[in-house]
Structures are given as C-alpha cells and as structure tokens.
Amino acid sequence: MQLTEKQADALLRKDLRKFCALYTQYGKDSLLLACLAYNCGPGVVQKSTVLKKLKSGNRDIFKSYTAHCRYKGKFHKQLHQRRLTEFATLFSK
C-alpha cells in the first residue's frame, strides 16, 4: 500500500502526538523525547541516559542524545547526523 504525501504526513503527526503525550511532564523537552521514541522506540527512551538526566533536572544531554546512532550495534554516520539535526532543531535552552 502506498501512501500519498498528505497521508504519510498525517500518520507521522498522529504517531508523534502519541509519543508527545508520553512525555508531557517534561514540558519543552517532550518533543525531543517523542522524536527519539518515534525513531528508537519508547522502551529505549525509558532506559536511556537522556531521560534519566532530564528526570534529575540535568539538561546536559547532548552527548547522551547523539549517542543514539547505532544500527545493529554499529555506529551509523547518517543516524548520528540525524540526531545532531534533531537536537539542534528541538532542544530548547
């Protein structure tokens, strides 16, 4: 089944809203966490250093966030670039 661009966009937004709802208690960081959950899965986020740091009030998460760039256990340059872009776009100081 092929989706139109409009259908794909609607599906992405629906999924992202669902993940944002999981992290509403993190305020301005909820979208960043939702994005990570969308890409890696909410289970990964629940066990992540990113979430642990944010829970403790530590917002120094750059290295922890950008470390989520492995595929089948190996560093993946494009995933690393994606995390850098997500962080730069979605992280609010």
CSV table of N, CA and C in Angstrom, one decimal:
chain,number,residue,atom,x,y,z
A,1,MET,N,0.8,-1.2,0.0
A,1,MET,CA,0.0,0.0,0.0
A,1,MET,C,0.9,1.2,0.0
A,2,GLN,N,0.7,2.1,-0.9
A,2,GLN,CA,1.4,3.3,-1.0
A,2,GLN,C,0.6,4.5,-0.4
A,3,LEU,N,1.2,5.3,0.3
A,3,LEU,CA,0.6,6.5,0.9
A,3,LEU,C,0.9,7.7,0.1
A,4,THR,N,-0.1,8.6,0.0
A,4,THR,CA,0.2,9.9,-0.5
A,4,THR,C,1.1,10.7,0.5
A,5,GLU,N,1.6,11.8,0.0
A,5,GLU,CA,2.4,12.6,1.0
A,5,GLU,C,1.6,13.1,2.1
A,6,LYS,N,0.3,13.5,1.8
A,6,LYS,CA,-0.6,14.0,2.8
A,6,LYS,C,-0.9,12.9,3.8
A,7,GLN,N,-1.2,11.7,3.3
A,7,GLN,CA,-1.5,10.6,4.2
A,7,GLN,C,-0.3,10.3,5.1
A,8,ALA,N,0.9,10.2,4.5
A,8,ALA,CA,2.1,9.9,5.3
A,8,ALA,C,2.3,11.0,6.4
A,9,ASP,N,2.1,12.3,6.0
A,9,ASP,CA,2.3,13.4,6.9
A,9,ASP,C,1.3,13.3,8.1
A,10,ALA,N,0.0,12.9,7.8
A,10,ALA,CA,-1.0,12.8,8.8
A,10,ALA,C,-0.6,11.6,9.7
A,11,LEU,N,-0.1,10.5,9.2
A,11,LEU,CA,0.3,9.4,10.0
A,11,LEU,C,1.5,9.7,10.9
A,12,LEU,N,2.4,10.4,10.4
A,12,LEU,CA,3.6,10.9,11.2
A,12,LEU,C,3.1,11.8,12.3
A,13,ARG,N,2.3,12.7,12.0
A,13,ARG,CA,1.8,13.6,13.1
A,13,ARG,C,1.0,12.9,14.2
A,14,LYS,N,0.2,11.9,13.7
A,14,LYS,CA,-0.6,11.1,14.7
A,14,LYS,C,0.3,10.4,15.6
A,15,ASP,N,1.3,9.7,15.1
A,15,ASP,CA,2.3,9.0,15.9
A,15,ASP,C,3.1,9.9,16.8
A,16,LEU,N,3.5,11.0,16.3
A,16,LEU,CA,4.3,11.9,17.1
A,16,LEU,C,3.5,12.5,18.3
A,17,ARG,N,2.2,12.8,18.0
A,17,ARG,CA,1.3,13.3,19.1
A,17,ARG,C,1.2,12.2,20.2
A,18,LYS,N,1.1,10.9,19.8
A,18,LYS,CA,1.0,9.8,20.7
A,18,LYS,C,2.3,9.8,21.6
A,19,PHE,N,3.4,9.9,21.0
A,19,PHE,CA,4.7,9.9,21.8
A,19,PHE,C,4.8,11.1,22.6
A,20,CYS,N,4.4,12.3,22.1
A,20,CYS,CA,4.5,13.5,22.9
A,20,CYS,C,3.7,13.4,24.2
A,21,ALA,N,2.5,12.7,24.1
A,21,ALA,CA,1.7,12.5,25.2
A,21,ALA,C,2.4,11.7,26.3
A,22,LEU,N,3.3,10.8,25.9
A,22,LEU,CA,4.0,10.0,26.9
A,22,LEU,C,5.0,10.9,27.8
A,23,TYR,N,5.4,12.0,27.2
A,23,TYR,CA,6.4,12.8,27.9
A,23,TYR,C,6.0,14.2,28.2
A,24,THR,N,4.7,14.5,28.3
A,24,THR,CA,4.2,15.8,28.6
A,24,THR,C,4.8,16.4,29.9
A,25,GLN,N,5.1,15.6,30.9
A,25,GLN,CA,5.6,16.1,32.1
A,25,GLN,C,7.0,16.7,31.9
A,26,TYR,N,7.6,16.6,30.8
A,26,TYR,CA,9.0,17.1,30.5
A,26,TYR,C,8.9,18.5,29.8
A,27,GLY,N,7.7,19.0,29.7
A,27,GLY,CA,7.5,20.3,29.1
A,27,GLY,C,8.2,20.5,27.7
A,28,LYS,N,9.1,21.5,27.7
A,28,LYS,CA,9.7,21.8,26.4
A,28,LYS,C,10.6,20.7,25.8
A,29,ASP,N,10.9,19.7,26.6
A,29,ASP,CA,11.7,18.6,26.2
A,29,ASP,C,10.8,17.4,25.7
A,30,SER,N,9.5,17.5,25.8
A,30,SER,CA,8.7,16.4,25.4
A,30,SER,C,8.8,16.1,23.9
A,31,LEU,N,8.9,17.1,23.0
A,31,LEU,CA,9.0,16.9,21.6
A,31,LEU,C,10.3,16.2,21.3
A,32,LEU,N,11.4,16.5,21.9
A,32,LEU,CA,12.7,15.9,21.7
A,32,LEU,C,12.6,14.4,22.1
A,33,LEU,N,12.0,14.1,23.3
A,33,LEU,CA,11.9,12.8,23.7
A,33,LEU,C,10.9,12.0,22.8
A,34,ALA,N,9.9,12.6,22.4
A,34,ALA,CA,8.9,12.0,21.4
A,34,ALA,C,9.6,11.6,20.1
A,35,CYS,N,10.4,12.5,19.7
A,35,CYS,CA,11.2,12.2,18.4
A,35,CYS,C,12.1,11.0,18.6
A,36,LEU,N,12.8,10.9,19.7
A,36,LEU,CA,13.7,9.8,20.0
A,36,LEU,C,12.8,8.5,20.1
A,37,ALA,N,11.7,8.6,20.8
A,37,ALA,CA,10.8,7.4,20.9
A,37,ALA,C,10.3,7.0,19.6
A,38,TYR,N,9.9,7.9,18.7
A,38,TYR,CA,9.4,7.6,17.4
A,38,TYR,C,10.5,6.8,16.6
A,39,ASN,N,11.7,7.2,16.7
A,39,ASN,CA,12.8,6.6,15.9
A,39,ASN,C,13.4,5.4,16.6
A,40,CYS,N,13.5,5.3,17.9
A,40,CYS,CA,14.2,4.2,18.6
A,40,CYS,C,13.2,3.3,19.4
A,41,GLY,N,12.0,3.9,19.7
A,41,GLY,CA,11.1,3.1,20.5
A,41,GLY,C,11.0,3.7,21.9
A,42,PRO,N,9.8,3.7,22.5
A,42,PRO,CA,9.7,4.2,23.8
A,42,PRO,C,10.4,3.4,24.9
A,43,GLY,N,10.6,2.1,24.7
A,43,GLY,CA,11.4,1.3,25.6
A,43,GLY,C,12.8,1.8,25.7
A,44,VAL,N,13.4,2.1,24.6
A,44,VAL,CA,14.8,2.6,24.5
A,44,VAL,C,14.8,3.9,25.3
A,45,VAL,N,13.9,4.8,25.1
A,45,VAL,CA,13.8,6.1,25.8
A,45,VAL,C,13.7,5.9,27.3
A,46,GLN,N,12.8,5.0,27.7
A,46,GLN,CA,12.6,4.7,29.1
A,46,GLN,C,13.9,4.3,29.8
A,47,LYS,N,14.8,3.6,29.1
A,47,LYS,CA,16.1,3.1,29.7
A,47,LYS,C,17.2,4.1,29.5
A,48,SER,N,17.0,5.1,28.7
A,48,SER,CA,18.1,6.0,28.3
A,48,SER,C,18.6,6.9,29.3
A,49,THR,N,19.9,7.3,29.2
A,49,THR,CA,20.5,8.3,30.0
A,49,THR,C,19.8,9.7,29.8
A,50,VAL,N,19.3,9.9,28.6
A,50,VAL,CA,18.7,11.1,28.3
A,50,VAL,C,17.5,11.4,29.2
A,51,LEU,N,16.7,10.4,29.4
A,51,LEU,CA,15.5,10.5,30.3
A,51,LEU,C,15.9,10.6,31.7
A,52,LYS,N,16.9,9.8,32.1
A,52,LYS,CA,17.4,9.8,33.5
A,52,LYS,C,17.9,11.2,33.9
A,53,LYS,N,18.7,11.8,33.0
A,53,LYS,CA,19.2,13.1,33.2
A,53,LYS,C,18.1,14.1,33.3
A,54,LEU,N,17.2,14.1,32.4
A,54,LEU,CA,16.1,15.1,32.4
A,54,LEU,C,15.2,14.9,33.7
A,55,LYS,N,15.0,13.7,34.1
A,55,LYS,CA,14.2,13.4,35.4
A,55,LYS,C,14.9,14.0,36.6
A,56,SER,N,16.3,14.0,36.6
A,56,SER,CA,17.0,14.6,37.7
A,56,SER,C,17.2,16.1,37.6
A,57,GLY,N,16.8,16.7,36.5
A,57,GLY,CA,16.9,18.1,36.3
A,57,GLY,C,18.2,18.5,35.5
A,58,ASN,N,18.9,17.5,35.1
A,58,ASN,CA,20.2,17.8,34.4
A,58,ASN,C,19.8,17.9,32.9
A,59,ARG,N,20.0,19.0,32.3
A,59,ARG,CA,19.7,19.2,30.9
A,59,ARG,C,20.9,19.1,30.0
A,60,ASP,N,22.0,18.7,30.5
A,60,ASP,CA,23.2,18.5,29.7
A,60,ASP,C,23.1,17.1,29.0
A,61,ILE,N,22.3,17.0,28.0
A,61,ILE,CA,22.0,15.7,27.4
A,61,ILE,C,22.6,15.6,26.0
A,62,PHE,N,23.3,16.5,25.5
A,62,PHE,CA,23.8,16.5,24.1
A,62,PHE,C,24.5,15.1,23.8
A,63,LYS,N,25.5,14.7,24.5
A,63,LYS,CA,26.2,13.5,24.3
A,63,LYS,C,25.3,12.3,24.4
A,64,SER,N,24.5,12.3,25.4
A,64,SER,CA,23.5,11.1,25.6
A,64,SER,C,22.6,11.0,24.4
A,65,TYR,N,22.1,12.2,24.0
A,65,TYR,CA,21.1,12.1,22.9
A,65,TYR,C,21.7,11.7,21.6
A,66,THR,N,22.9,12.3,21.3
A,66,THR,CA,23.5,12.0,20.0
A,66,THR,C,24.2,10.6,20.0
A,67,ALA,N,24.2,9.9,21.1
A,67,ALA,CA,24.8,8.6,21.2
A,67,ALA,C,23.8,7.6,20.6
A,68,HIS,N,22.6,7.9,20.4
A,68,HIS,CA,21.6,7.0,19.8
A,68,HIS,C,21.7,7.0,18.3
A,69,CYS,N,22.8,6.4,17.9
A,69,CYS,CA,23.1,6.5,16.4
A,69,CYS,C,23.7,5.1,16.0
A,70,ARG,N,23.2,4.1,16.6
A,70,ARG,CA,23.7,2.7,16.2
A,70,ARG,C,22.6,1.9,15.5
A,71,TYR,N,23.0,1.1,14.5
A,71,TYR,CA,22.1,0.2,13.8
A,71,TYR,C,22.8,-1.1,13.9
A,72,LYS,N,22.1,-2.1,14.4
A,72,LYS,CA,22.7,-3.5,14.6
A,72,LYS,C,24.0,-3.4,15.3
A,73,GLY,N,24.1,-2.5,16.3
A,73,GLY,CA,25.3,-2.4,17.2
A,73,GLY,C,26.4,-1.6,16.6
A,74,LYS,N,26.3,-1.1,15.4
A,74,LYS,CA,27.4,-0.4,14.8
A,74,LYS,C,27.0,1.1,14.6
A,75,PHE,N,28.1,1.9,14.8
A,75,PHE,CA,27.9,3.4,14.6
A,75,PHE,C,27.4,3.6,13.2
A,76,HIS,N,26.4,4.5,13.0
A,76,HIS,CA,25.9,4.8,11.7
A,76,HIS,C,25.9,6.3,11.5
A,77,LYS,N,26.8,6.7,10.6
A,77,LYS,CA,27.1,8.2,10.4
A,77,LYS,C,25.8,9.0,10.1
A,78,GLN,N,24.9,8.4,9.3
A,78,GLN,CA,23.7,9.2,8.9
A,78,GLN,C,22.7,9.3,10.1
A,79,LEU,N,22.7,8.3,11.0
A,79,LEU,CA,21.9,8.4,12.2
A,79,LEU,C,22.5,9.4,13.1
A,80,HIS,N,23.8,9.5,13.2
A,80,HIS,CA,24.4,10.5,14.1
A,80,HIS,C,24.1,11.9,13.5
A,81,GLN,N,24.1,12.1,12.2
A,81,GLN,CA,23.8,13.4,11.7
A,81,GLN,C,22.3,13.7,11.9
A,82,ARG,N,21.5,12.7,11.9
A,82,ARG,CA,20.0,12.9,12.2
A,82,ARG,C,19.8,13.4,13.6
A,83,ARG,N,20.5,12.7,14.6
A,83,ARG,CA,20.4,13.1,16.0
A,83,ARG,C,20.9,14.5,16.2
A,84,LEU,N,22.0,14.9,15.5
A,84,LEU,CA,22.6,16.3,15.6
A,84,LEU,C,21.5,17.3,15.1
A,85,THR,N,20.9,17.0,14.0
A,85,THR,CA,19.9,17.9,13.5
A,85,THR,C,18.7,18.0,14.4
A,86,GLU,N,18.2,16.8,14.9
A,86,GLU,CA,17.1,16.8,15.8
A,86,GLU,C,17.4,17.6,17.1
A,87,PHE,N,18.6,17.4,17.6
A,87,PHE,CA,18.9,18.1,18.8
A,87,PHE,C,19.0,19.6,18.6
A,88,ALA,N,19.6,20.0,17.5
A,88,ALA,CA,19.7,21.5,17.1
A,88,ALA,C,18.4,22.1,16.9
A,89,THR,N,17.5,21.3,16.3
A,89,THR,CA,16.1,21.9,16.0
A,89,THR,C,15.2,21.9,17.2
A,90,LEU,N,15.2,20.8,18.0
A,90,LEU,CA,14.2,20.6,19.0
A,90,LEU,C,14.6,20.9,20.4
A,91,PHE,N,15.9,21.0,20.7
A,91,PHE,CA,16.3,21.3,22.1
A,91,PHE,C,16.2,22.7,22.4
A,92,SER,N,15.5,23.1,23.5
A,92,SER,CA,15.3,24.5,23.9
A,92,SER,C,16.1,24.7,25.2
A,93,LYS,N,16.9,25.7,25.2
A,93,LYS,CA,17.7,26.0,26.4
A,93,LYS,C,17.0,26.7,27.4
